[in-house]
PDB file of C-alpha atoms in Angstrom:
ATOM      1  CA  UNK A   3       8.388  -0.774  -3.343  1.00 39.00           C
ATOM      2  CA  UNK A   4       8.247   2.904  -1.697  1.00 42.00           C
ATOM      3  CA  UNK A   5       6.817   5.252  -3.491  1.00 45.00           C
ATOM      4  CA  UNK A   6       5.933   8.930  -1.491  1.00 45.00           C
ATOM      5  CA  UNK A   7       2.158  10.144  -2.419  1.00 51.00           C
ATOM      6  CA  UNK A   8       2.974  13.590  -0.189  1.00 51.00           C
ATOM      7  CA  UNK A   9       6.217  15.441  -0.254  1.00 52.00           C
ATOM      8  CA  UNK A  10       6.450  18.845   1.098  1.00 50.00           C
ATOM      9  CA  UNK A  11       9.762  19.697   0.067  1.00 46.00           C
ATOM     10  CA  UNK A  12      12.451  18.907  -2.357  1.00 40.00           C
ATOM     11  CA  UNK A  13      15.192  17.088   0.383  1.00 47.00           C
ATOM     12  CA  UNK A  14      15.452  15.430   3.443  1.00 47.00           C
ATOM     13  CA  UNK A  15      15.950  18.659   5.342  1.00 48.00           C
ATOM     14  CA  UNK A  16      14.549  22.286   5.159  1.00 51.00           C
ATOM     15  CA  UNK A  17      15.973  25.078   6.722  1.00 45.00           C
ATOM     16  CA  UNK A  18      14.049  26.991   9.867  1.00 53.00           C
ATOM     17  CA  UNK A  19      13.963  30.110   8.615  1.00 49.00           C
ATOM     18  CA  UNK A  20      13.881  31.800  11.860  1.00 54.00           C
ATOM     19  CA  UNK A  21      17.339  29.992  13.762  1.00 55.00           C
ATOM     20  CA  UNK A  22      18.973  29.063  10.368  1.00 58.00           C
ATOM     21  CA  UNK A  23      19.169  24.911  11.457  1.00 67.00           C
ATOM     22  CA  UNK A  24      18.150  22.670   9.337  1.00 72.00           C
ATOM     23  CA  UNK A  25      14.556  20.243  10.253  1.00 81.00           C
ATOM     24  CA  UNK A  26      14.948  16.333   9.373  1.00 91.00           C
ATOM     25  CA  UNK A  27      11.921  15.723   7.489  1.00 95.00           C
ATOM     26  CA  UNK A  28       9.450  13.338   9.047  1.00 97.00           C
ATOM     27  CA  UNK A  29       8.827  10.349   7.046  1.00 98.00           C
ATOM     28  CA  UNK A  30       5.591   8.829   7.145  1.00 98.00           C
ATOM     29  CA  UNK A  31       5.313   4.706   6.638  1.00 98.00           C
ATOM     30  CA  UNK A  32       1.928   3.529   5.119  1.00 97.00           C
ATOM     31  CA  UNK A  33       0.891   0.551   3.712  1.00 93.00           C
ATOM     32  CA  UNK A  34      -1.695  -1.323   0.925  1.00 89.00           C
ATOM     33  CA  UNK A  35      -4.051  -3.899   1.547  1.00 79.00           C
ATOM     34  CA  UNK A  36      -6.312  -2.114   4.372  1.00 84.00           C
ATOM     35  CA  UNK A  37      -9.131  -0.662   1.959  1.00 80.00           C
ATOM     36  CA  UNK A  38     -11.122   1.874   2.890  1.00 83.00           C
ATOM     37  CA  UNK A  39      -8.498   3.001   5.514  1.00 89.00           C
ATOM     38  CA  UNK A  40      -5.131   3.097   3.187  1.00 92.00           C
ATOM     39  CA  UNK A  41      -5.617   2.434  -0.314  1.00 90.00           C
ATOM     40  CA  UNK A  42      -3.616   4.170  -3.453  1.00 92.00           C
ATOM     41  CA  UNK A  43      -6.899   3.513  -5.497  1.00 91.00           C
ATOM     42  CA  UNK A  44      -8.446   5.829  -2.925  1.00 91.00           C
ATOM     43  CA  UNK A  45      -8.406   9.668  -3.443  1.00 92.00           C
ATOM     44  CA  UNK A  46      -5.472  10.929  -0.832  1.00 94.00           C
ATOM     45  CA  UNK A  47      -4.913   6.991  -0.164  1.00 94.00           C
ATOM     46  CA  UNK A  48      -7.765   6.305   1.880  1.00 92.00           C
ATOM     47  CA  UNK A  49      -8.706   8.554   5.172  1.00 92.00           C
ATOM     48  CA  UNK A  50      -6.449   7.508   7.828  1.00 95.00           C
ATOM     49  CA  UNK A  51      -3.884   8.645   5.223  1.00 97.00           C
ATOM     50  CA  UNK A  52      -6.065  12.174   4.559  1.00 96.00           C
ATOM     51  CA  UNK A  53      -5.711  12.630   7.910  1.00 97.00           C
ATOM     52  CA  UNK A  54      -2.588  12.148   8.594  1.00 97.00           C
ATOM     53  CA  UNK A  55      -1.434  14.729   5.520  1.00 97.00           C
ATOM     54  CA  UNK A  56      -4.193  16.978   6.657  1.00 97.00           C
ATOM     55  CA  UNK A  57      -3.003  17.216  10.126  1.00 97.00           C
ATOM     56  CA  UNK A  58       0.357  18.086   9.461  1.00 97.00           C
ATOM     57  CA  UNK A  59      -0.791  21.173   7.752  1.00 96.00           C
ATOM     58  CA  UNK A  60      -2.858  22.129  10.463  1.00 96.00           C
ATOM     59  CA  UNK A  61      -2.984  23.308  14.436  1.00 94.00           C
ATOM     60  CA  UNK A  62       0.017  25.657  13.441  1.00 94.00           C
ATOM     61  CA  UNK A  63       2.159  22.752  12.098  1.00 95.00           C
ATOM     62  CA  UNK A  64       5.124  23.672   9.255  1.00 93.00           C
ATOM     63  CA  UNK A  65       7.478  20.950   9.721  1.00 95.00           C
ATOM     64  CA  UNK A  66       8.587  19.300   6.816  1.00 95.00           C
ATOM     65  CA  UNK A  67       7.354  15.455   5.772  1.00 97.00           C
ATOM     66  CA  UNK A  68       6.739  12.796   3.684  1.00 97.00           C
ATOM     67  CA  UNK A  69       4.202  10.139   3.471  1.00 97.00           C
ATOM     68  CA  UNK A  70       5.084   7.126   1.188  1.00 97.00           C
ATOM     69  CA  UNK A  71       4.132   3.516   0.554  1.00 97.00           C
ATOM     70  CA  UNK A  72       5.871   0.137   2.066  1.00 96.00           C
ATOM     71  CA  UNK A  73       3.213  -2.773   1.323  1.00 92.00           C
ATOM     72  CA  UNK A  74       4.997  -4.762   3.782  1.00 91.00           C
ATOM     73  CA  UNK A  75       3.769  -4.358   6.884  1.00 89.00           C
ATOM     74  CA  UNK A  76       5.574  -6.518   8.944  1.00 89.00           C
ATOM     75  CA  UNK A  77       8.399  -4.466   7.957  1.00 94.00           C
ATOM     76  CA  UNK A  78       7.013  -1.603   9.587  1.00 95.00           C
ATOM     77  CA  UNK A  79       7.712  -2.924  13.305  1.00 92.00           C
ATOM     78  CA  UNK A  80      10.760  -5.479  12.258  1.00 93.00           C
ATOM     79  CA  UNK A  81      12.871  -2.497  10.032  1.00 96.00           C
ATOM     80  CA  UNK A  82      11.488   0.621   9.101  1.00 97.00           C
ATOM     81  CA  UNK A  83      10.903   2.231  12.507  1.00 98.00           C
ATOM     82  CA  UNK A  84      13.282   0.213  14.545  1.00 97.00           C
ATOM     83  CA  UNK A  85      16.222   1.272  12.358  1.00 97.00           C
ATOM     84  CA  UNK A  86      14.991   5.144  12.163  1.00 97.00           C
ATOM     85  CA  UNK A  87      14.564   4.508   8.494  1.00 97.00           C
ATOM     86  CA  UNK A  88      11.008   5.771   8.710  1.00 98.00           C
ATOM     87  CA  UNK A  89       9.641   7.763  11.599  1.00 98.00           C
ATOM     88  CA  UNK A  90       5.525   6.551  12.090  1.00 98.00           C
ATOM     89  CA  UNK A  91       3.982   4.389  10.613  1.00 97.00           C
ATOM     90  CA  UNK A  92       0.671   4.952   9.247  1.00 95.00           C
ATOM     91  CA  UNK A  93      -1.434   3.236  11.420  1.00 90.00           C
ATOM     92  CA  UNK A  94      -1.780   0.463  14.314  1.00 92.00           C
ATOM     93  CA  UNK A  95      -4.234  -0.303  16.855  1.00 89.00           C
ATOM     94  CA  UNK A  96      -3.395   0.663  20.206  1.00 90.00           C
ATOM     95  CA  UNK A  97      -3.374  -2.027  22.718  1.00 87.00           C
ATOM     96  CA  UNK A  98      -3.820  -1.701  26.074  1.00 83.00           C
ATOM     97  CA  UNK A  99      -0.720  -2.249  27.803  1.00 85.00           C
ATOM     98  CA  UNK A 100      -2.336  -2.241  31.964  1.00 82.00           C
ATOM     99  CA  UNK A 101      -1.864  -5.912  32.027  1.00 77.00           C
ATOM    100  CA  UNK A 102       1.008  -7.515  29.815  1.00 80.00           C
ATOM    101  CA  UNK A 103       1.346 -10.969  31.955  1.00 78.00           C
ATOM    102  CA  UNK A 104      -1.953 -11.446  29.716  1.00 75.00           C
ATOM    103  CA  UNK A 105      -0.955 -10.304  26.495  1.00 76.00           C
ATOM    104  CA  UNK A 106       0.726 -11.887  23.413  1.00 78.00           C
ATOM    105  CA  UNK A 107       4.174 -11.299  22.600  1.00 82.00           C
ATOM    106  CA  UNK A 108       3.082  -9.048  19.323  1.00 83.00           C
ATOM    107  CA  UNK A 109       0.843  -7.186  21.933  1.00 85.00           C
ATOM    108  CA  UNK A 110       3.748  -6.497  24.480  1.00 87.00           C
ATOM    109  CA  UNK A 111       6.438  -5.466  22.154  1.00 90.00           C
ATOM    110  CA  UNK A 112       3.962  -3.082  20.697  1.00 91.00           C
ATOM    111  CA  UNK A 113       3.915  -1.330  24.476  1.00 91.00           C
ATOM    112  CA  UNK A 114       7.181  -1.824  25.550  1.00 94.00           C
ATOM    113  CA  UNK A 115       8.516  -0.545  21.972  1.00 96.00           C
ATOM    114  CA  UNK A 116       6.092   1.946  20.619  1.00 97.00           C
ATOM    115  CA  UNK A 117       4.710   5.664  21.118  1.00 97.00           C
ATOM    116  CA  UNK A 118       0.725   5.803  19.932  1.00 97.00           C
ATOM    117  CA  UNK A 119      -0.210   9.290  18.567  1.00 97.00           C
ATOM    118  CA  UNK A 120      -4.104  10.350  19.839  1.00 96.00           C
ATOM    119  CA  UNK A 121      -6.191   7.964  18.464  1.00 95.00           C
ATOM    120  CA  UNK A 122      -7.286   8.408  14.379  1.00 96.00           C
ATOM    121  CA  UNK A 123     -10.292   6.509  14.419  1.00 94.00           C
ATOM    122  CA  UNK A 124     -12.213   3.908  16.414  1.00 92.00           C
ATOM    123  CA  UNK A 125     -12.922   0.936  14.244  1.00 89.00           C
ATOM    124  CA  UNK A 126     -14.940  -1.771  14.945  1.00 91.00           C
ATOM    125  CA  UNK A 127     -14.237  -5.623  14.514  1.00 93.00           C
ATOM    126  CA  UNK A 128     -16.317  -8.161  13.112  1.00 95.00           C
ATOM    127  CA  UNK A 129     -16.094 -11.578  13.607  1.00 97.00           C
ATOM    128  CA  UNK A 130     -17.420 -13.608  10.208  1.00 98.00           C
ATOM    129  CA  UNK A 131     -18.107 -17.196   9.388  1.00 98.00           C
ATOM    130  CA  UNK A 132     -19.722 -19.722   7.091  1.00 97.00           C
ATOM    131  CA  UNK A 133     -23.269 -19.803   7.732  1.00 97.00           C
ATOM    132  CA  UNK A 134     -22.719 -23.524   8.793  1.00 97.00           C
ATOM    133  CA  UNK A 135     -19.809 -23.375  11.130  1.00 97.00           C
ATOM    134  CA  UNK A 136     -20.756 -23.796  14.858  1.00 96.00           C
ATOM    135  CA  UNK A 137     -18.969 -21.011  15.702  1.00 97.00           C
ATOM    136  CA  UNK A 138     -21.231 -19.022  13.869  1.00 96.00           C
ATOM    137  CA  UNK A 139     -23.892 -18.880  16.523  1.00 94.00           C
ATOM    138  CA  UNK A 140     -21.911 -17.859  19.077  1.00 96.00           C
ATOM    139  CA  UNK A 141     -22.853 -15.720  21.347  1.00 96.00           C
ATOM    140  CA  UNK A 142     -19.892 -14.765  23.846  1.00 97.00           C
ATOM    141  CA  UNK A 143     -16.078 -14.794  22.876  1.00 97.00           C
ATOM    142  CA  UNK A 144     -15.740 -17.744  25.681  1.00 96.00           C
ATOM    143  CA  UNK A 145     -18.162 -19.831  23.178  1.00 97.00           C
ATOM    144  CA  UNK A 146     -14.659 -19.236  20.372  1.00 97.00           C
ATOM    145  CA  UNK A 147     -12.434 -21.113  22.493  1.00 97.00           C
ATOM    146  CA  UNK A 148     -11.274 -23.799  20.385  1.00 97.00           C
ATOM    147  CA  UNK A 149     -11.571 -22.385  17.099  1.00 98.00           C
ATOM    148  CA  UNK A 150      -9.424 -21.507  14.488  1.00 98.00           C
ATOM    149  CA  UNK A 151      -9.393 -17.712  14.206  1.00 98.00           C
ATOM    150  CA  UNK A 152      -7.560 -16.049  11.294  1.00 97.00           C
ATOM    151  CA  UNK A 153      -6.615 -12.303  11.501  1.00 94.00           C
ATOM    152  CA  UNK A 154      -4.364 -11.390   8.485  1.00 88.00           C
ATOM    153  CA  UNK A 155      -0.465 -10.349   8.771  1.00 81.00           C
ATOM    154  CA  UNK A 156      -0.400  -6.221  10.026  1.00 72.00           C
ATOM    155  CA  UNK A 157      -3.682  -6.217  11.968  1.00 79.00           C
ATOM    156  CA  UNK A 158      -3.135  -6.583  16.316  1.00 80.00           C
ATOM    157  CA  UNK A 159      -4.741  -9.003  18.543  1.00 84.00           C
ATOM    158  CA  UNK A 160      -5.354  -6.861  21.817  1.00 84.00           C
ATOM    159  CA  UNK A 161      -8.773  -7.743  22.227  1.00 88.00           C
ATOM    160  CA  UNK A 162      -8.136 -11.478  21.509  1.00 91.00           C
ATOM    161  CA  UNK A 163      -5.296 -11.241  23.985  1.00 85.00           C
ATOM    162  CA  UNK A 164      -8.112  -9.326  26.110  1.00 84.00           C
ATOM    163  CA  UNK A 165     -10.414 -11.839  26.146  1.00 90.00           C
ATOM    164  CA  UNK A 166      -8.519 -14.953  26.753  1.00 88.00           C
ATOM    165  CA  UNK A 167      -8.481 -16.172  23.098  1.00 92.00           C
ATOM    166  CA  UNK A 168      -5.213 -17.260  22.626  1.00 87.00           C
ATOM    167  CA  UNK A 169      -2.670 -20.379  21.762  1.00 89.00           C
ATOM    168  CA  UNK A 170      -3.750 -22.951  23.181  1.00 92.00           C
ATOM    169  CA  UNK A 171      -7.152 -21.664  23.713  1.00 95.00           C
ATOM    170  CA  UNK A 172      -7.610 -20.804  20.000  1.00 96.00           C
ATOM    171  CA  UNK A 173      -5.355 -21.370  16.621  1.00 97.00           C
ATOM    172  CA  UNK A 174      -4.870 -18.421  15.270  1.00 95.00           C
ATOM    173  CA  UNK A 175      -3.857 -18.181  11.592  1.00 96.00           C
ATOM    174  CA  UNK A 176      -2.143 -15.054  10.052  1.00 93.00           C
ATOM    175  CA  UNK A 177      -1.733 -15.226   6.608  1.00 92.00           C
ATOM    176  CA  UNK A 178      -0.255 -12.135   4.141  1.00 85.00           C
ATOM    177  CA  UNK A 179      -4.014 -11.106   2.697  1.00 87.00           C
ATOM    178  CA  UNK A 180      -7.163 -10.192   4.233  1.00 89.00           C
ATOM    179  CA  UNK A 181      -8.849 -12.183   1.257  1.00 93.00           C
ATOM    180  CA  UNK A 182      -6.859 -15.463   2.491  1.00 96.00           C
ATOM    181  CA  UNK A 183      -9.207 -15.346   5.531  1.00 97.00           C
ATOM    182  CA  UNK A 184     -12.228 -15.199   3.884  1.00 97.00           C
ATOM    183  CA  UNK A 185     -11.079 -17.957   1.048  1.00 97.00           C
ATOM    184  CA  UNK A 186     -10.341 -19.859   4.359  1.00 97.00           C
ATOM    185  CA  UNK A 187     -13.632 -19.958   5.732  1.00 97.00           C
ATOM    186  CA  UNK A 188     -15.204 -20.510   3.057  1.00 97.00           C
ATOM    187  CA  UNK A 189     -13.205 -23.401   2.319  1.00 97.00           C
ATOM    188  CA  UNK A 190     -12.960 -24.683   5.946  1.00 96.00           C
ATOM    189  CA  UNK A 191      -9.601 -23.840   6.599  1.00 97.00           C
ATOM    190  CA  UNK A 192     -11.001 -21.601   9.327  1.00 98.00           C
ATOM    191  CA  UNK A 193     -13.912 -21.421  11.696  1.00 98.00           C
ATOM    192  CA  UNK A 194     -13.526 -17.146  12.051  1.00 98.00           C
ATOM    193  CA  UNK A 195     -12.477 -14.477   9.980  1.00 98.00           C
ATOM    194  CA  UNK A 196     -12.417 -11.466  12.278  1.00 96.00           C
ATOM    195  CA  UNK A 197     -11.407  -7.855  10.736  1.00 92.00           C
ATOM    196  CA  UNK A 198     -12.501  -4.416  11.016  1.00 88.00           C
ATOM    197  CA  UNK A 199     -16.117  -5.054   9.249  1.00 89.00           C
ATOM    198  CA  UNK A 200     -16.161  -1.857   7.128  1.00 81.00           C
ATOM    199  CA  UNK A 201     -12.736  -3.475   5.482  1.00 82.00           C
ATOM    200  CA  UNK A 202     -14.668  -6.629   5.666  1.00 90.00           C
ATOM    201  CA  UNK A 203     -17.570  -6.336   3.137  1.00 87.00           C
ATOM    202  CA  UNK A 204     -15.216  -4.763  -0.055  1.00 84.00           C
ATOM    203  CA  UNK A 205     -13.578  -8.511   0.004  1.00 90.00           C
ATOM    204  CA  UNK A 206     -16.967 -10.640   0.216  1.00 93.00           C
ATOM    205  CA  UNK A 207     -18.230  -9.004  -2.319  1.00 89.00           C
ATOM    206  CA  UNK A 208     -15.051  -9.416  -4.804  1.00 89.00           C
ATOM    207  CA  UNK A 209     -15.187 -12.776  -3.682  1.00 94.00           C
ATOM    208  CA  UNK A 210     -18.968 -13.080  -4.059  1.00 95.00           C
ATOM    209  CA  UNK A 211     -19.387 -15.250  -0.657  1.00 97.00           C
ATOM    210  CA  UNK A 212     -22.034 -13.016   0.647  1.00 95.00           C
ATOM    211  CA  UNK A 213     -24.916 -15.928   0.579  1.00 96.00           C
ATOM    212  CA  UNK A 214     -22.983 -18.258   2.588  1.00 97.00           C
ATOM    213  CA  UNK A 215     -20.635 -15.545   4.694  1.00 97.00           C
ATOM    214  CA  UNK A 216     -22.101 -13.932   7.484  1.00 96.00           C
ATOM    215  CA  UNK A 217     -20.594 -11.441  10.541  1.00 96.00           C
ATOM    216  CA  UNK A 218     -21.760 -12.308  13.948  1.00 96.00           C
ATOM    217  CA  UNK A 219     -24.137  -9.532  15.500  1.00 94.00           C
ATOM    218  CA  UNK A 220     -23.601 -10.570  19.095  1.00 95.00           C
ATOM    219  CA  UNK A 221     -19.327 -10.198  19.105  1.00 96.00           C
ATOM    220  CA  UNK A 222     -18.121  -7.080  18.262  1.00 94.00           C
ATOM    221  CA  UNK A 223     -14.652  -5.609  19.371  1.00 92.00           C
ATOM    222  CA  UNK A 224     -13.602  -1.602  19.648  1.00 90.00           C
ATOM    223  CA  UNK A 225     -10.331  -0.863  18.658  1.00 89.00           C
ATOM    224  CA  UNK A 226      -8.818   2.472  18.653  1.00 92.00           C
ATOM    225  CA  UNK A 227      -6.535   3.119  15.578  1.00 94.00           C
ATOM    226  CA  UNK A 228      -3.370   5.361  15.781  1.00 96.00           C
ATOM    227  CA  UNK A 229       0.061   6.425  13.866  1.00 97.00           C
ATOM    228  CA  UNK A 230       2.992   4.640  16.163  1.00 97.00           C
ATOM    229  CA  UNK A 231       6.400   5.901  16.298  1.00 98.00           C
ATOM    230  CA  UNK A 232       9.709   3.849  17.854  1.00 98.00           C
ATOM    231  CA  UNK A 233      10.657   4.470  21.537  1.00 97.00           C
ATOM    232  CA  UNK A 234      14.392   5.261  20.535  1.00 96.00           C
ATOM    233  CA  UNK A 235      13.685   7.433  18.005  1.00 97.00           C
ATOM    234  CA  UNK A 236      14.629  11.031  19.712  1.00 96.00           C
ATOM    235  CA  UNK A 237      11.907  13.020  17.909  1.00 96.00           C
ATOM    236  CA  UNK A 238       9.610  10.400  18.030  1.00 97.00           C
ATOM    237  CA  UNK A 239       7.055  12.688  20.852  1.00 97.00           C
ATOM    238  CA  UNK A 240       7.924  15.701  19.210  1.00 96.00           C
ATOM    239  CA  UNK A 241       6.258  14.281  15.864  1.00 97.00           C
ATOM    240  CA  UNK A 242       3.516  12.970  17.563  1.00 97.00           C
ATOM    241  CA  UNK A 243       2.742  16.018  19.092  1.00 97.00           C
ATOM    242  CA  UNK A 244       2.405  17.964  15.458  1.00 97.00           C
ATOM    243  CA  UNK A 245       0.204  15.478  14.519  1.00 97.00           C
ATOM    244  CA  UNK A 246      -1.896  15.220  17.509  1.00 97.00           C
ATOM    245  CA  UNK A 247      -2.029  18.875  17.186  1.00 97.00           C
ATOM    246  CA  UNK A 248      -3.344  19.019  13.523  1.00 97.00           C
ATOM    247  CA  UNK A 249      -5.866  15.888  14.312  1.00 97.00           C
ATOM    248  CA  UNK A 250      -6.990  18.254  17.654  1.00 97.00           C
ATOM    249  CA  UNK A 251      -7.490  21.556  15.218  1.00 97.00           C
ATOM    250  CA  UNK A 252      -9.370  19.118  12.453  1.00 97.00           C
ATOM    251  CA  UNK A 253     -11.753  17.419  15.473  1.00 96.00           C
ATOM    252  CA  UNK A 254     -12.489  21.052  16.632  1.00 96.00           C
ATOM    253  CA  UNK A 255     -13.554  22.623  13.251  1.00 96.00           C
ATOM    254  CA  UNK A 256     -15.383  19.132  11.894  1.00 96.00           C
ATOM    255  CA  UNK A 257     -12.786  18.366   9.352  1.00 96.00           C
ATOM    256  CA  UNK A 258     -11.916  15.240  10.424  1.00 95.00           C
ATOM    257  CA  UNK A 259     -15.614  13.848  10.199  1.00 94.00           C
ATOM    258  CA  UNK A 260     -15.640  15.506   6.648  1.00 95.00           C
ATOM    259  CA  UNK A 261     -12.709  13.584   5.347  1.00 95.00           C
ATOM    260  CA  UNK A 262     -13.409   9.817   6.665  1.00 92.00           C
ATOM    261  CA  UNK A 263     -17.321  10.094   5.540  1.00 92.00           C
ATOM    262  CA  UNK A 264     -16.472  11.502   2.098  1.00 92.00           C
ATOM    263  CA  UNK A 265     -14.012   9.066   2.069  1.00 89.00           C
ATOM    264  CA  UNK A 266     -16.086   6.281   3.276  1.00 86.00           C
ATOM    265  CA  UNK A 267     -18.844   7.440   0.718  1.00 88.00           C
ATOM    266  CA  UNK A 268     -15.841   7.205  -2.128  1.00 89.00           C
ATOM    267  CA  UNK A 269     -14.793   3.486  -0.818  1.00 82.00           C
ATOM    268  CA  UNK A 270     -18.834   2.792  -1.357  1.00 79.00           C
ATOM    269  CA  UNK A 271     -19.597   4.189  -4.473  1.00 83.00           C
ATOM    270  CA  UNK A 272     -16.336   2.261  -5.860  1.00 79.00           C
ATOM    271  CA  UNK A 273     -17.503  -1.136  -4.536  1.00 70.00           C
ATOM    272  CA  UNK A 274     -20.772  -0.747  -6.027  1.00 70.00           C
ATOM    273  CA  UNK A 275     -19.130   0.302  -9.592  1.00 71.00           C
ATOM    274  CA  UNK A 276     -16.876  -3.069  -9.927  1.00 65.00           C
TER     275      UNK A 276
END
């Protein structure tokens, strides 16, 4: 289901005013399932999506666009951008594509396919387990090797890739939810549930695991997150640029803080309510 939550005019072109051509709008791909970051229950969808719209109506920028909802993810990198049907998607973490003899195959089409706008936000990864898992008391990512690590469907695994932990070193399980993860550890299905931690606590809560879930304070990962646009696509560095533009004018006057810690305060307040 796509349905736009920002539409700045009334077609898929508008006319430059000053040459008399006509401006393809820029369509903007985001998706569910990624709360506090993008999430319709969210005021503005969550604040990688607030500032996103933001931007484009900032540093100058008046080009026409849309931002609108595709829950599948996946379809993001297999359809949407690919076949120019959408022009960025709303958003990815960046890997780092110095090395890709080391890297898995989602990790290298990512750099060999894909434009990365400046970066939206730096978001930290947790890495959770039952309280009675082994792997729970580990203290380096060498001492994961052999476990079964579950990161859900749409998230990337650069700094698994980064640190060695892949197949055969590890199993990793992707399933459609970031709930299924958490079920899964609790359950034993999985040793590690490792997601960005302030998407993290929303779901044990829900799923009331918090007395025998817990996030290991000695592995961390950093992982920038940015909009990505398709390689092919001809304006895909000319869109980039009007966003990187509004996020540089929003960094510069303290906007962009403003919007992800009222949102974050939002996401907070609505966890505490349910």
């Amino acid at each position: 289901v796509v349905a736009p939550i920002t539409d700045t005019t009334p077609s898929s072109v508008e006319a430059d005013t000053a040459s008399g051509t006509f401006r393809p709008k820029l369509r903007f791909a985001a998706g569910n399932d990624w709360y506090p970051f993008a999430d319709e229950r969210l005021t503005g969808g969550g604040f990688l999506i607030r500032l996103v719209s933001t931007a484009m109506n900032r540093g100058g920028n008046d080009h026409p666009y849309s931002i609108e909802w595709v829950d599948d993810w996946d379809s993001h990198l297999t359809v949407l951008l690919p076949t120019g049907a959408f022009d960025i998607s709303v958003a990815w973490y960046q890997p780092d594509c110095d090395n890709l003899d080391r890297v898995s195959g989602f990790t290298r089409d990512l750099c060999l396919n894909y434009v990365f706008s400046e970066p939206l936000y730096d978001a930290v990864f947790g890495f959770f387990a039952r309280t009675d898992n082994p792997y729970s008391e580990a203290k380096t990512f060498a001492d994961l090797k052999g476990a079964n690590i579950c990161r859900p469907e749409g998230y990337s695994y650069h700094d698994l890739d980064k640190e060695g932990l892949m197949e055969p070193v590890i199993t990793l399980s992707i399933p459609a939810l970031t709930a299924d993860c958490f079920k899964g550890i609790v359950d034993g299905s999985y040793d590690i549930a490792t997601v960005e931690s302030q998407a993290a606590y929303p779901i044990i809560d829900e799923l009331g695991i918090a007395d025998v879930v817990m996030e290991n304070p000695r592995i961390t990962s950093l992982q920038a997150i940015a909009a990505m646009a398709y390689k092919t696509n001809p304006r895909a560095l000319e869109y980039l640029a009007y966003l990187n533009r509004g996020l540089t004018d929003m960094r510069d006057s303290g906007e962009w803080s403003t919007i992800i810690a009222s949102s974050l305060k939002e996401a907070s307040e609505m966890s505490q309510a349910e």
